[in-house]
Short mmCIF file of C-alpha atoms and ligand atoms in Angstrom, two decimals:
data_model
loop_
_atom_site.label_atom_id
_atom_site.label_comp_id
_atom_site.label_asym_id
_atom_site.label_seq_id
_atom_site.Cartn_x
_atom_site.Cartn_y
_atom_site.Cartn_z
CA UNK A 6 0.00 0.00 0.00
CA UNK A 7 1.51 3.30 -0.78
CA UNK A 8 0.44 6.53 1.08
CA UNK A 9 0.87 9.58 -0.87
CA UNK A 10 0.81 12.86 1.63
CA UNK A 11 -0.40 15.62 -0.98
CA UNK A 12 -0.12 18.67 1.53
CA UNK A 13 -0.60 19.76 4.63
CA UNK A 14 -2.40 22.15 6.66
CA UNK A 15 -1.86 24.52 10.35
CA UNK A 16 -4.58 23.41 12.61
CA UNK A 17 -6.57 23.47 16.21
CA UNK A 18 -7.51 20.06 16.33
CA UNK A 19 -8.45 17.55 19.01
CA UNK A 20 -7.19 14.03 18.75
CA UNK A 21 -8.65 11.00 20.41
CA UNK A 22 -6.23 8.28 19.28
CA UNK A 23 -6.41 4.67 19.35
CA UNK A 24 -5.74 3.01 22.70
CA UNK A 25 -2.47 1.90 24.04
CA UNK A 26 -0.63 -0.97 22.80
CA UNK A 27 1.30 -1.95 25.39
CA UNK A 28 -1.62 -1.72 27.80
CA UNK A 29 -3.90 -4.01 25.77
CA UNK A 30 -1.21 -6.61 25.05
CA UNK A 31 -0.90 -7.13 28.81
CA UNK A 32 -4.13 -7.26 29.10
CA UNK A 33 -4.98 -10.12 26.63
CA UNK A 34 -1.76 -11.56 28.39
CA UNK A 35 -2.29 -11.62 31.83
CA UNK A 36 -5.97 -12.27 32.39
CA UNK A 37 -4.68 -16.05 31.31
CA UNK A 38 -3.28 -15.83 35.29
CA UNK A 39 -6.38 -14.33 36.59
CA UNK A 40 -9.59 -16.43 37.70
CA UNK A 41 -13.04 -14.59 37.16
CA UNK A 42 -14.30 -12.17 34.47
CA UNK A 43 -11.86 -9.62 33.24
CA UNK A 44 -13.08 -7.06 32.38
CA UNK A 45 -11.50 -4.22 29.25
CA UNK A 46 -12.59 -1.68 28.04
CA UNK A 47 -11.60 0.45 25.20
CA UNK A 48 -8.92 -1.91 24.28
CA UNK A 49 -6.82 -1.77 21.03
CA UNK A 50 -7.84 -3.10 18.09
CA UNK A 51 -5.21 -3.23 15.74
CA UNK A 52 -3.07 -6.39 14.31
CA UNK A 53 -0.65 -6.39 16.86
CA UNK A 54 -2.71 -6.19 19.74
CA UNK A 55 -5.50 -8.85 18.63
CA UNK A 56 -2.70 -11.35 17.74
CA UNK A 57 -2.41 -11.43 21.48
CA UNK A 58 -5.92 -11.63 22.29
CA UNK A 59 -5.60 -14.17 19.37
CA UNK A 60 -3.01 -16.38 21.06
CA UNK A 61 -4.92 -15.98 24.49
CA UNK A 62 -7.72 -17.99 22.69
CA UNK A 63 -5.61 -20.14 21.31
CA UNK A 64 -4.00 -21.51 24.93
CA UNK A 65 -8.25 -21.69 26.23
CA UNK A 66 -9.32 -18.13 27.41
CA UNK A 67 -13.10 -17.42 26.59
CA UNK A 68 -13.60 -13.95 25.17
CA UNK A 69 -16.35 -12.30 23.91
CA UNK A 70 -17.22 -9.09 23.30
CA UNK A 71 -19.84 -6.58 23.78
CA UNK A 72 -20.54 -2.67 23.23
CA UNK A 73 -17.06 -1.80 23.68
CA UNK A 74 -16.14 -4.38 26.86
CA UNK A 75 -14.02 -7.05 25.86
CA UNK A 76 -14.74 -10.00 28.86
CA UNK A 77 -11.47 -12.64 28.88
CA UNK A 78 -12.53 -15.60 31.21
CA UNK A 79 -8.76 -17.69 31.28
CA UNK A 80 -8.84 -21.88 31.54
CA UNK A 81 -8.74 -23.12 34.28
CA UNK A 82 -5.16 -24.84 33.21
CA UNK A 83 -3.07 -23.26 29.92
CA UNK A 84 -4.14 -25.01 27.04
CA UNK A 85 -1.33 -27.25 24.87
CA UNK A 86 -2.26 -25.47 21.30
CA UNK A 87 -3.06 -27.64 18.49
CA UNK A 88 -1.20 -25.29 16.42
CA UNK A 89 1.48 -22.66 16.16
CA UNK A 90 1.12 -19.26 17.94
CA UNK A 91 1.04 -16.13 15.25
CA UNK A 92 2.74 -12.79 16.53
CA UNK A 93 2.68 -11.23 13.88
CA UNK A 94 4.69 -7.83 13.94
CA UNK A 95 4.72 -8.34 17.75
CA UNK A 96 7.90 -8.26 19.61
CA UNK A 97 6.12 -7.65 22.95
CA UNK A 98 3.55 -10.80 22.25
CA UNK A 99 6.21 -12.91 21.11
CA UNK A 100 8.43 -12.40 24.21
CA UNK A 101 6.09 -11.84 26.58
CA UNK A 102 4.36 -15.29 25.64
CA UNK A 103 7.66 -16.73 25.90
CA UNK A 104 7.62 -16.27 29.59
CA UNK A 105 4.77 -17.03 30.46
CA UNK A 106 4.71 -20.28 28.50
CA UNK A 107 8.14 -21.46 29.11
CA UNK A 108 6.61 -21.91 32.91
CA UNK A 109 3.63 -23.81 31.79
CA UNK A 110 3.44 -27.36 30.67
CA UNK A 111 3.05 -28.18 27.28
CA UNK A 112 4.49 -27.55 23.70
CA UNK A 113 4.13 -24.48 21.85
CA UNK A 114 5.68 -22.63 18.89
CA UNK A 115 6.21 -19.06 18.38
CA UNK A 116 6.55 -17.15 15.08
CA UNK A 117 5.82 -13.89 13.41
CA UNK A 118 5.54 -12.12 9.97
CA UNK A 119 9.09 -11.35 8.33
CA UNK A 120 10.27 -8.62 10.30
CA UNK A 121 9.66 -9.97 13.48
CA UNK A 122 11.60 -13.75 12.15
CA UNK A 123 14.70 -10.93 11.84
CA UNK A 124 14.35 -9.48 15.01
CA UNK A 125 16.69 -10.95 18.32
CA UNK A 126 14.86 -13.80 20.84
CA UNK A 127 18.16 -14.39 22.18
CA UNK A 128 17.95 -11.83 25.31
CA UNK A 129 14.57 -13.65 26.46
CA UNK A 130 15.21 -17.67 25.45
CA UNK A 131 18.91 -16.99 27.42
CA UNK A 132 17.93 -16.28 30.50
CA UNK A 133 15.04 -18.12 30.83
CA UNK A 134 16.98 -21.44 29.83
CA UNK A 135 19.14 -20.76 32.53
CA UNK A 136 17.08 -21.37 34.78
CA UNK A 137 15.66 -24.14 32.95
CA UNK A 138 13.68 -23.46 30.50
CA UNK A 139 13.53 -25.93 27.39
CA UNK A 140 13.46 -23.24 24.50
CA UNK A 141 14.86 -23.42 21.08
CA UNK A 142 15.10 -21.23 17.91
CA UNK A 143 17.11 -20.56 14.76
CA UNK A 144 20.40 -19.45 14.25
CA UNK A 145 21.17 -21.44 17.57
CA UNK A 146 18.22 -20.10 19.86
CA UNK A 147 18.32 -16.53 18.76
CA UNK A 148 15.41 -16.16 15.77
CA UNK A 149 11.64 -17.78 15.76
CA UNK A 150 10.05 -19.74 14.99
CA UNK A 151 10.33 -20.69 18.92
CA UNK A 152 9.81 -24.00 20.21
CA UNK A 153 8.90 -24.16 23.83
CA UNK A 154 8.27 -27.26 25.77
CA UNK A 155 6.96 -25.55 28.82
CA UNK A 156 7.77 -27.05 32.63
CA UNK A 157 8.63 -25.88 35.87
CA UNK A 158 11.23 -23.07 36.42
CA UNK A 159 13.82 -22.62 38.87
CA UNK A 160 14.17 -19.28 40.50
CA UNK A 161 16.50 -16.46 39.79
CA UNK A 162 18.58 -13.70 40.75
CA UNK A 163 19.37 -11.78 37.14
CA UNK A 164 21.21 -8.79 36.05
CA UNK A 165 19.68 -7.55 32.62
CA UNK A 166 22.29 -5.75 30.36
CA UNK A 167 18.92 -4.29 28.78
CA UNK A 168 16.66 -1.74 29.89
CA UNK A 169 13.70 -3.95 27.96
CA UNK A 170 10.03 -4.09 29.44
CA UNK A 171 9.63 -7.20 27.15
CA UNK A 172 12.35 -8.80 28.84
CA UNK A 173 11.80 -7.95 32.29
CA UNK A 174 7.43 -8.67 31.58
CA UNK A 175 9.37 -12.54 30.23
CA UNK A 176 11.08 -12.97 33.25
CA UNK A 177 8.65 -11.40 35.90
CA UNK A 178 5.67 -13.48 34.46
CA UNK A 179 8.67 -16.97 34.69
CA UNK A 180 9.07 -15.91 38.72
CA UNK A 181 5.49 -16.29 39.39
CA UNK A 182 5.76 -19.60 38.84
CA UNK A 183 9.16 -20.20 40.45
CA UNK A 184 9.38 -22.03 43.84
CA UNK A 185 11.25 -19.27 45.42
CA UNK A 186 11.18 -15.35 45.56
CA UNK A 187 13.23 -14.15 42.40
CA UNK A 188 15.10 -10.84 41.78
CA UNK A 189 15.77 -8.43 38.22
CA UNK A 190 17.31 -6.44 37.67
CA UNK A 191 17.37 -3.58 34.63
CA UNK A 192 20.29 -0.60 33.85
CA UNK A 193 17.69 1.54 33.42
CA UNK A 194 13.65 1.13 34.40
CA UNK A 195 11.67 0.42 30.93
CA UNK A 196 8.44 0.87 30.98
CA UNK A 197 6.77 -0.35 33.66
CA UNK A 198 3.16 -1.25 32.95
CA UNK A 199 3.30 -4.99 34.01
CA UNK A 200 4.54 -4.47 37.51
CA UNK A 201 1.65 -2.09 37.92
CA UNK A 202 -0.91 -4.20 36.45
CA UNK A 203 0.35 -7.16 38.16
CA UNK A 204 0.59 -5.64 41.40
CA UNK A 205 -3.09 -4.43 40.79
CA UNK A 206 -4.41 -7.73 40.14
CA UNK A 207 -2.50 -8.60 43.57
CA UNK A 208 0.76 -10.27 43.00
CA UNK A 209 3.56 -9.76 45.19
CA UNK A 210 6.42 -7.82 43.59
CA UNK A 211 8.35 -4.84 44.68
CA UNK A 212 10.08 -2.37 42.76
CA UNK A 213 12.74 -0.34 44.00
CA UNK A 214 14.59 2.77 42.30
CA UNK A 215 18.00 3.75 42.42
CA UNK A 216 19.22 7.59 42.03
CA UNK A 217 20.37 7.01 38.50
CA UNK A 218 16.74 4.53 38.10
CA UNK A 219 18.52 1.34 37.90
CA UNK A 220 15.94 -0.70 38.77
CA UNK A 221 15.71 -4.09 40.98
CA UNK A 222 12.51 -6.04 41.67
CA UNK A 223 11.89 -8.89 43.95
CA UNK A 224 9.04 -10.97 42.83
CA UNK A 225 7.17 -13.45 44.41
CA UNK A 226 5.52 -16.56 43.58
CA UNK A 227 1.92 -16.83 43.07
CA UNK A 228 0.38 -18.38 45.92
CA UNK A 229 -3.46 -18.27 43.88
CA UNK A 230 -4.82 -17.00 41.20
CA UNK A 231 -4.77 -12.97 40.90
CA UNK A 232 -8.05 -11.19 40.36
CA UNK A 233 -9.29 -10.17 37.28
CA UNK A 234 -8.51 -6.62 35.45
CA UNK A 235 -11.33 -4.22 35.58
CA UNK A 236 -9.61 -1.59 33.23
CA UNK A 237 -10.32 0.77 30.81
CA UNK A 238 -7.13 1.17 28.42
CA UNK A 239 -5.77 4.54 28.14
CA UNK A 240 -5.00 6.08 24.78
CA UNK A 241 -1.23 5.55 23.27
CA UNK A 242 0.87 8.49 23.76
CA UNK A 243 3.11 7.09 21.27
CA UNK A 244 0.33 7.18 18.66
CA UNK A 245 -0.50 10.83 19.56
CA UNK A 246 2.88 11.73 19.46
CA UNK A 247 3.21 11.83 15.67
CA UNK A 248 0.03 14.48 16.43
CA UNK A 249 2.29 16.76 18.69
CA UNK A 250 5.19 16.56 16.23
CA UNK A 251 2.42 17.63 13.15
CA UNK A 252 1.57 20.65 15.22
CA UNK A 253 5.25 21.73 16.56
CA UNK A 254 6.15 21.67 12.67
CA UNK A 255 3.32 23.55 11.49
CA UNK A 256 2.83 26.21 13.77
CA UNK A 257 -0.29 24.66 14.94
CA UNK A 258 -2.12 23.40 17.94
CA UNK A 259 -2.60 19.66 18.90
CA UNK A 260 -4.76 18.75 21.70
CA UNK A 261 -4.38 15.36 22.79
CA UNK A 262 -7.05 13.10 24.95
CA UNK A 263 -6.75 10.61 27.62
CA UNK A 264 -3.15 9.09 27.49
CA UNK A 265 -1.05 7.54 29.67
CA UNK A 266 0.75 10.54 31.28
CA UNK A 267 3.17 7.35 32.89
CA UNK A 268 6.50 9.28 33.03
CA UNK A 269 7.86 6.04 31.50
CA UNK A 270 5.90 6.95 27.89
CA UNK A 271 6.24 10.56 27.82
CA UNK A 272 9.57 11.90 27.51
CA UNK A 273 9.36 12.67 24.14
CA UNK A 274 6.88 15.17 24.65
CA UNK A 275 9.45 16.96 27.39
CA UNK A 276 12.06 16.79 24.44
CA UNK A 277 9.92 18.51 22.21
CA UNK A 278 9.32 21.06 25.02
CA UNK A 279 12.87 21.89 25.00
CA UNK A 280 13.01 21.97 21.23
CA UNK A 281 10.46 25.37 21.93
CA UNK A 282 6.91 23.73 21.71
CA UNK A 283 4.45 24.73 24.33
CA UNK A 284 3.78 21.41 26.04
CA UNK A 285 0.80 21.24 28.88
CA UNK A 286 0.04 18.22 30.86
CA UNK A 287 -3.36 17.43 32.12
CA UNK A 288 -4.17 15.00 34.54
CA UNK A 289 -7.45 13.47 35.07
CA UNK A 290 -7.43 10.39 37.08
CA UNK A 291 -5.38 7.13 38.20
CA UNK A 292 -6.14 3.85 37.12
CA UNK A 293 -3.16 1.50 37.28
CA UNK A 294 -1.56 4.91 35.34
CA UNK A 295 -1.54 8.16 35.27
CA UNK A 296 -4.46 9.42 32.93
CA UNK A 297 -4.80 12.90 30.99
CA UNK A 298 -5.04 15.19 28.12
CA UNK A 299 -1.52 16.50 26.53
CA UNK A 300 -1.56 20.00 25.02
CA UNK A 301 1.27 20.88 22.00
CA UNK A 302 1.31 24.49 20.81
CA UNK A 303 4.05 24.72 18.09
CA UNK A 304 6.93 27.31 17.82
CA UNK A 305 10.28 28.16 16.34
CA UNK A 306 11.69 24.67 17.37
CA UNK A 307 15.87 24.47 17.66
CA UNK A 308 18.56 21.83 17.90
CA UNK A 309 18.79 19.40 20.87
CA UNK A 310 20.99 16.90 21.89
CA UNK A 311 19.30 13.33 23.12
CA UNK A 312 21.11 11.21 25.14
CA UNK A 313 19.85 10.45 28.32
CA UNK A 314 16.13 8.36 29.55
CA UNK A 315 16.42 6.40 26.12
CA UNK A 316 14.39 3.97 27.49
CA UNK A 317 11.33 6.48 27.99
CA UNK A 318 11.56 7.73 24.41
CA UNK A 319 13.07 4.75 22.23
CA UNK A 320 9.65 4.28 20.34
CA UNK A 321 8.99 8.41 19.67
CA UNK A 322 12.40 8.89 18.27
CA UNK A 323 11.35 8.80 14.76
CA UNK A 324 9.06 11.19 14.80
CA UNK A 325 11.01 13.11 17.10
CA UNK A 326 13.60 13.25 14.26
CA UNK A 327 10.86 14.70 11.91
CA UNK A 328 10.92 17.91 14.67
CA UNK A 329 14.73 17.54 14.28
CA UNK A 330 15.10 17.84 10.70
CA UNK A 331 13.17 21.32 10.64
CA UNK A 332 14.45 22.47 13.60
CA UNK A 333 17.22 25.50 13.50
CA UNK A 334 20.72 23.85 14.10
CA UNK A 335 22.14 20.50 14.92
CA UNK A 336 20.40 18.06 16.87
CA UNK A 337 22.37 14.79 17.96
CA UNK A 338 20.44 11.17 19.23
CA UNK A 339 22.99 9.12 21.26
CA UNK A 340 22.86 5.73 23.19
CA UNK A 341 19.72 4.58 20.97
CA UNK A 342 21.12 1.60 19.53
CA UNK A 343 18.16 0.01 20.63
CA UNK A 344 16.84 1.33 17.91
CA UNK A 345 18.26 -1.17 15.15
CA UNK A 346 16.44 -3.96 16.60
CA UNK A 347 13.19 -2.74 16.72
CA UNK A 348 10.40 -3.05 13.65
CA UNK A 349 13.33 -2.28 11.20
CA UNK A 350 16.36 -0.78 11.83
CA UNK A 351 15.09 3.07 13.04
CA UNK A 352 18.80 4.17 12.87
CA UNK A 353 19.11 3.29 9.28
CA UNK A 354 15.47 4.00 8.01
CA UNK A 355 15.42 7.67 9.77
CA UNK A 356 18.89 8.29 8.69
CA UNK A 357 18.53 7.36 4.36
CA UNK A 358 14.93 8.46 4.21
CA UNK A 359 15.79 11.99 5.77
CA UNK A 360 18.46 12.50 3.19
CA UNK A 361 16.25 11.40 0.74
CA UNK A 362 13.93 14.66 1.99
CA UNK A 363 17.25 16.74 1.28
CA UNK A 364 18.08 17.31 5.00
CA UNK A 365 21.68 16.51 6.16
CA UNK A 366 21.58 13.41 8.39
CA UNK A 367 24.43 11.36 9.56
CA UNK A 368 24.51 8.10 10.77
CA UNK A 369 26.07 6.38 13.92
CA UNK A 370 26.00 2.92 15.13
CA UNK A 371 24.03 4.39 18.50
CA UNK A 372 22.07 7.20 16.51
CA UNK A 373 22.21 10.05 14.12
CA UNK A 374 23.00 13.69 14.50
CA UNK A 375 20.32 15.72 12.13
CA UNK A 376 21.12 19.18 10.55
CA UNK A 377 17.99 21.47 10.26
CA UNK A 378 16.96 22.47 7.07
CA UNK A 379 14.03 22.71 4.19
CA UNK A 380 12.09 19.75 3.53
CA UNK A 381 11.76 18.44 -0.11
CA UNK A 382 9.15 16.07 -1.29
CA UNK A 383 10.50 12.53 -1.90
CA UNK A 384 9.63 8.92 -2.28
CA UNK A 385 10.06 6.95 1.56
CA UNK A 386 11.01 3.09 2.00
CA UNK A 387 9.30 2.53 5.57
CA UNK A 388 10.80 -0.97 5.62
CA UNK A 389 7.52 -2.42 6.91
CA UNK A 390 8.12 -0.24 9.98
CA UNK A 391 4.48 1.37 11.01
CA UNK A 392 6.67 4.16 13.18
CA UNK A 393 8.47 4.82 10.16
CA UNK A 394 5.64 5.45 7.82
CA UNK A 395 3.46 7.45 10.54
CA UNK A 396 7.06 9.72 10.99
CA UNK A 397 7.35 10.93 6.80
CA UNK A 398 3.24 11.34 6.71
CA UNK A 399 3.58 13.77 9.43
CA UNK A 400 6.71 15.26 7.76
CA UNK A 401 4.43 15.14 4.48
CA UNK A 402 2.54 18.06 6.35
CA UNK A 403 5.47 20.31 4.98
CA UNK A 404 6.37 18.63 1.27
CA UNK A 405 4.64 15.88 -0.51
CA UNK A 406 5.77 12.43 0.12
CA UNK A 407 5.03 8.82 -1.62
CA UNK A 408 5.28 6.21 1.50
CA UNK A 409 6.08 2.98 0.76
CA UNK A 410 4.73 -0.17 2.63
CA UNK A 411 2.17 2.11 4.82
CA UNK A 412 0.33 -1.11 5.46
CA UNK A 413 2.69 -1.38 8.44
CA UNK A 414 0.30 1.67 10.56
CA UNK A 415 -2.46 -1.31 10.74
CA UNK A 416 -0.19 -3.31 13.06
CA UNK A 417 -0.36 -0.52 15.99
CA UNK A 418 -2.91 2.57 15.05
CA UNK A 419 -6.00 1.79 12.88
CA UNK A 420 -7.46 5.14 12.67
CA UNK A 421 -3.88 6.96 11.82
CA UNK A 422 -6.51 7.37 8.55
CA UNK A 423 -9.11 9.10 10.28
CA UNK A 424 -7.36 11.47 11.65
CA UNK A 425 -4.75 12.21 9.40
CA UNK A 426 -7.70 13.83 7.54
CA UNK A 427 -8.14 16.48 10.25
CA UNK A 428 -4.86 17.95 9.33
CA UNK A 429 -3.58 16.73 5.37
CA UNK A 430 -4.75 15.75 1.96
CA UNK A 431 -3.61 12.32 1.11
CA UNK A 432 -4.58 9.44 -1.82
CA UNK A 433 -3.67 5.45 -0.69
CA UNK A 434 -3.06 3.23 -3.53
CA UNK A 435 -2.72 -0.49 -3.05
CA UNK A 436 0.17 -1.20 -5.49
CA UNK A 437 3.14 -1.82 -3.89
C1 S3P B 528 7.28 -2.51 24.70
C2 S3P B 528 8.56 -2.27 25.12
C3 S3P B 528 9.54 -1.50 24.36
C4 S3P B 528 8.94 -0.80 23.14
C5 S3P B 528 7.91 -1.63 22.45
C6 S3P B 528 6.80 -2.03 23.40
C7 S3P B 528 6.37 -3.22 25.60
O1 S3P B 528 10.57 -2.37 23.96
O2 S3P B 528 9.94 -0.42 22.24
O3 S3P B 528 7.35 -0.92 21.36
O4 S3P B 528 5.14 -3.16 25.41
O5 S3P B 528 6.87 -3.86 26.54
P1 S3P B 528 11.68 -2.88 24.98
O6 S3P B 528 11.39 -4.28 25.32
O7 S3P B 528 12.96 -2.72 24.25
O8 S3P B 528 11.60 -2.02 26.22
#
């Protein structure tokens, strides 16, 4: 599918996005561990997300929906699959699955669409085979497809090299069913959705932050079942991020509804504060997160340098690089490389497509450093990469582009469309 961005316009617009994706995949995920009716609302559905809900199914959860409420009833006892498990463009399914199923007897593969096959299973499969876990994968346990024969897991004491919230959710959900209390710890804290979810829905785990948030947690092992969710998902501030970049580069103003305001999901919008946008903050209410409205009032954006809370902002840098490349003077994005082993490598795909928009980018094996200047129209390769495509739409606001592979946007934000209306002309044409 190609997406050609025709123009763009300044707006005032409001922008209810599509809900969160990390929320909903936990959700799908961890009502398998729950007994009773759980109960979510507003929950996301786009590929990614109902892959998990998908899988869930799969392994013996009842779900059903109704006006808006999907109800998830899990089995009694995880269900051996009679086939393989789909992911999809999922990284968080596949290796969230991972630990919860290596703990669970039974036999079960794991795979994905093309990109995610490319993508490394390595930081998940070796930890949780050392403390026995019978996992194995291509290119000697590092690639799916993933074949798990589930059993009981010995607990752990482990040091992550990676600040990863898929890794840590893997090995958090593997420590509920250990024998003993287990301890992580991350370099950094990653987003941190699934100890507050799990701690809502009453298992044991405690978190505790150092001055430079290193983060250690000491989980403990389920002693029963934990209660069902009774959630409504928040909207993805990652989603409405490409929203607050539209209106910094246009002069425009972007008002943003019920996010997570988690300060784990919105540094981004702090970076694009210090860039010049006006950037409010509106809190409404608690519920597992931090809930509100985000308000972006654009400006003459400058330069920045990005090197610090990586973690909080690894997903946003793309777009954040749109702001970059229009932005007066150098800006510089170190300690990302993260970033080539996510959807497609972000490094890379930023990096060539910007040049091929006439602005001066430079490549580095842990980011990019972006020069500031005018915008020409050009033809994009998103690589499959959903973030990628979203990012050089939004940059289509200020020169026409041709976006290769758009597709991609169904995986995480279904009504991009919709509300990419609000602000641009656009044609989609399905040859690609
Ligand atoms: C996610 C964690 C992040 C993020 C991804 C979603 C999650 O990856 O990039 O889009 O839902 O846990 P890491 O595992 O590298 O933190």
């Amino acid at each position: 599918m190609i997406l050609d961005v025709i123009r763009g316009r300044k707006f005032n617009e409001e922008f209810v996005v599509d809900a969160d994706k990390s929320i909903s995949h936990r959700c799908a995920i961890f009502s398998l561990l729950s007994e009773g009716e759980n109960k979510i609302k507003n929950y996301l559905h786009a590929e990614d997300t109902l892959n998990s809900l998908e899988i869930a199914k799969k392994l013996g959860a009842e779900v059903k929906k109704e006006g808006g409420v999907i109800t998830i009833i899990a089995p009694q006892k995880i269900k051996e699959p009679d086939d393989v498990l789909y992911c999809g463009n999922s990284g968080t399914t596949i290796r969230i699955y991972m630990g919860l199923l290596a703990s669970n007897e039974g036999f079960y593969v794991l795979t994905g669409d093309e990109y995610l096959r490319r993508r490394p299973m390595r930081r998940v499969i070796k930890p949780l085979s050392d403390v026995g876990a019978n996992i194995d994968a291509r290119e000697n346990g590092n690639l799916a497809p993933i074949a798990i024969r589930g059993n009981k897991l010995k607990n752990f004491n482990y040091v992550s090299p990676v600040a990863s919230a898929q890794v840590k959710s893997a090995l958090i959900l593997a420590a509920l069913h250990a024998n003993k209390p287990s301890f992580y710890k991350e370099p950094f804290l990653s987003r941190d959705h699934t100890e507050r979810m799990l701690k809502g829905m009453g298992a044991k785990i405690n978190q505790k932050l150092t001055e430079n948030n290193e983060c250690e947690i000491e989980i403990y092992p389920l002693e029963k079942k934990l209660s069902p969710l009774n959630i409504t998902v928040p909207n993805d501030p990652s989603s409405a991020f490409f929203f607050a970049v539209a209106a910094a580069i246009t002069n425009s103003k972007a008002v943003i509804k019920n996010v997570t305001l988690n300060p784990t999901r919105i540094e981004s919008y702090r970076m694009l504060e210090k860039m010049g946008a006006e950037v409010e903050y509106i809190l409404h209410e608690d519920q597992y997160e931090p809930i509100g409205d985000i308000i972006i009032k654009g400006n003459k954006l400058k330069g920045i340098v990005v090197s610090e809370n990586i973690p909080w902002l690894i997903d946003e840098l793309p777009a954040l690089a749109m702001a970059m490349a229009v932005a007066q003077g150098k800006s510089v994005v170190k300690n990302a490389k993260e970033l080539r082993v996510k959807e497609s490598d972000r490094i890379k795909a930023v990096v060539e497509n910007l040049q091929k928009c006439g602005i001066d980018a430079k490549e580095f094996e842990d980011g990019y450093e972006i020069i500031g200047g005018e915008v020409k129209s050009a033809e994009i390769d998103s690589f499959g990469d959903h973030r990628i495509a979203m990012s050089f739409a939004i940059l289509g606001l200020l020169a026409p582009m041709k976006i290769h592979k758009a597709e991609s946007i169904y995986t995480s934000f279904p009504n991009f469309f919709e509300l990419f209306k609000k602000i641009a002309d656009y044609r989609i044409t399905d040859a690609d």
